Amino acid sequence: MVYRKHFGVLLTLLMAFGAAHAAGTLEVSNAWIPQAPPGASAMAGYLDLKNSGDQTVGVVSARSDRFGEVSLHQTIVEDGMARMRPLKDVTIDPGKTFTFAPGGNHLMLMDPVSTVAPGDSVSIDFELSDGQHVKAVFTVRSADETAGDAHEHHH
């Protein structure tokens, strides 16, 4: 009987540690979406993802109820032309930050299901390679707020 009691306590502690450790692994900051022109079918999302854990973190996909499709993309310059390429996944080493920023890596937000206006909050869920999910809340910025950011991403 004592064995079962200790096993239950140990199991509870391990589960609590695992949940706390997982929650602190990927930190989201600076999450924003620039306002798109009326009727735009694509937008971009930008943020910083910091791995605050002690294991490499892989981000394999993203989704949001506000968009028909969310994908990880990068902008590369080939022969003087900027081109977008999908990112299969993003790997972030312990202590490192992966940045999604105008003119570089970004989230491609396709087919908004409703109007996305300045001041709105948009929730995007990131799936990690270990099956965990991390939620990020993005703020939609007006064109005036994003005027200083190079290479806004509109289609």
PDB file of N, CA, C and O in Angstrom, residues 3 5 14 42 46 50 58 60 62 71 80 83 94 96 98 109 125-126 155:
ATOM      1  N   TYR A   3       3.759   1.554  -1.268  1.00  0.00           N
ATOM      2  CA  TYR A   3       4.332   1.669  -2.604  1.00  0.00           C
ATOM      3  C   TYR A   3       3.386   2.433  -3.532  1.00  0.00           C
ATOM      4  O   TYR A   3       3.791   3.331  -4.250  1.00  0.00           O
ATOM      5  N   LYS A   5       0.997   4.503  -2.735  1.00  0.00           N
ATOM      6  CA  LYS A   5       0.872   5.903  -2.314  1.00  0.00           C
ATOM      7  C   LYS A   5       2.053   6.707  -2.836  1.00  0.00           C
ATOM      8  O   LYS A   5       1.881   7.777  -3.403  1.00  0.00           O
ATOM      9  N   LEU A  14       5.946  14.096 -11.373  1.00  0.00           N
ATOM     10  CA  LEU A  14       6.526  14.010 -12.718  1.00  0.00           C
ATOM     11  C   LEU A  14       5.630  14.673 -13.754  1.00  0.00           C
ATOM     12  O   LEU A  14       6.107  15.386 -14.629  1.00  0.00           O
ATOM     13  N   ALA A  42      -4.334  37.429 -48.469  1.00  0.00           N
ATOM     14  CA  ALA A  42      -3.147  36.964 -47.742  1.00  0.00           C
ATOM     15  C   ALA A  42      -2.601  38.088 -46.872  1.00  0.00           C
ATOM     16  O   ALA A  42      -2.653  39.258 -47.239  1.00  0.00           O
ATOM     17  N   TYR A  46       4.329  38.224 -37.825  1.00  0.00           N
ATOM     18  CA  TYR A  46       5.711  38.334 -37.378  1.00  0.00           C
ATOM     19  C   TYR A  46       5.775  38.149 -35.866  1.00  0.00           C
ATOM     20  O   TYR A  46       4.865  38.554 -35.137  1.00  0.00           O
ATOM     21  N   LYS A  50      11.455  32.219 -28.650  1.00  0.00           N
ATOM     22  CA  LYS A  50      12.683  31.935 -27.892  1.00  0.00           C
ATOM     23  C   LYS A  50      12.564  30.588 -27.206  1.00  0.00           C
ATOM     24  O   LYS A  50      11.583  30.311 -26.516  1.00  0.00           O
ATOM     25  N   GLY A  58      11.372  22.016 -32.146  1.00  0.00           N
ATOM     26  CA  GLY A  58      11.000  22.087 -33.552  1.00  0.00           C
ATOM     27  C   GLY A  58       9.570  22.567 -33.697  1.00  0.00           C
ATOM     28  O   GLY A  58       8.672  22.045 -33.047  1.00  0.00           O
ATOM     29  N   VAL A  60       6.607  22.704 -36.271  1.00  0.00           N
ATOM     30  CA  VAL A  60       6.294  22.009 -37.517  1.00  0.00           C
ATOM     31  C   VAL A  60       5.110  22.591 -38.275  1.00  0.00           C
ATOM     32  O   VAL A  60       4.989  22.389 -39.484  1.00  0.00           O
ATOM     33  N   ALA A  62       1.506  25.681 -38.029  1.00  0.00           N
ATOM     34  CA  ALA A  62       0.739  26.694 -37.306  1.00  0.00           C
ATOM     35  C   ALA A  62      -0.671  26.719 -37.893  1.00  0.00           C
ATOM     36  O   ALA A  62      -0.882  26.376 -39.056  1.00  0.00           O
ATOM     37  N   SER A  71       0.947  29.128 -42.772  1.00  0.00           N
ATOM     38  CA  SER A  71       2.161  28.365 -43.060  1.00  0.00           C
ATOM     39  C   SER A  71       3.400  29.180 -42.727  1.00  0.00           C
ATOM     40  O   SER A  71       3.354  30.409 -42.655  1.00  0.00           O
ATOM     41  N   GLY A  80      18.508  38.887 -57.688  1.00  0.00           N
ATOM     42  CA  GLY A  80      17.966  40.212 -57.462  1.00  0.00           C
ATOM     43  C   GLY A  80      16.470  40.269 -57.221  1.00  0.00           C
ATOM     44  O   GLY A  80      15.904  41.345 -57.056  1.00  0.00           O
ATOM     45  N   ARG A  83      11.881  36.180 -53.398  1.00  0.00           N
ATOM     46  CA  ARG A  83      10.943  35.071 -53.609  1.00  0.00           C
ATOM     47  C   ARG A  83      10.618  34.436 -52.262  1.00  0.00           C
ATOM     48  O   ARG A  83      11.458  34.352 -51.387  1.00  0.00           O
ATOM     49  N   PRO A  94      18.488  25.419 -27.766  1.00  0.00           N
ATOM     50  CA  PRO A  94      18.295  25.981 -26.427  1.00  0.00           C
ATOM     51  C   PRO A  94      18.953  27.362 -26.304  1.00  0.00           C
ATOM     52  O   PRO A  94      20.075  27.577 -26.764  1.00  0.00           O
ATOM     53  N   LYS A  96      18.271  30.028 -27.862  1.00  0.00           N
ATOM     54  CA  LYS A  96      18.256  30.814 -29.102  1.00  0.00           C
ATOM     55  C   LYS A  96      16.856  31.340 -29.402  1.00  0.00           C
ATOM     56  O   LYS A  96      15.862  30.813 -28.933  1.00  0.00           O
ATOM     57  N   PHE A  98      14.302  32.521 -32.671  1.00  0.00           N
ATOM     58  CA  PHE A  98      14.034  32.507 -34.108  1.00  0.00           C
ATOM     59  C   PHE A  98      13.077  33.651 -34.376  1.00  0.00           C
ATOM     60  O   PHE A  98      12.016  33.752 -33.753  1.00  0.00           O
ATOM     61  N   LEU A 109      -0.469  34.039 -43.835  1.00  0.00           N
ATOM     62  CA  LEU A 109      -1.832  33.924 -43.321  1.00  0.00           C
ATOM     63  C   LEU A 109      -2.787  34.058 -44.501  1.00  0.00           C
ATOM     64  O   LEU A 109      -2.998  35.148 -45.021  1.00  0.00           O
ATOM     65  N   ASP A 125      -1.949  29.023 -33.200  1.00  0.00           N
ATOM     66  CA  ASP A 125      -1.482  27.860 -32.462  1.00  0.00           C
ATOM     67  C   ASP A 125      -0.315  27.220 -33.219  1.00  0.00           C
ATOM     68  O   ASP A 125      -0.451  26.892 -34.397  1.00  0.00           O
ATOM     69  N   PHE A 126       0.814  27.069 -32.553  1.00  0.00           N
ATOM     70  CA  PHE A 126       1.987  26.431 -33.148  1.00  0.00           C
ATOM     71  C   PHE A 126       2.080  24.998 -32.650  1.00  0.00           C
ATOM     72  O   PHE A 126       1.991  24.745 -31.456  1.00  0.00           O
ATOM     73  N   HIS A 155      -0.271  40.746 -50.671  1.00  0.00           N
ATOM     74  CA  HIS A 155      -0.463  40.103 -51.965  1.00  0.00           C
ATOM     75  C   HIS A 155      -1.654  40.717 -52.646  1.00  0.00           C
ATOM     76  O   HIS A 155      -2.632  41.002 -52.086  1.00  0.00           O
TER      77      HIS A 155
END
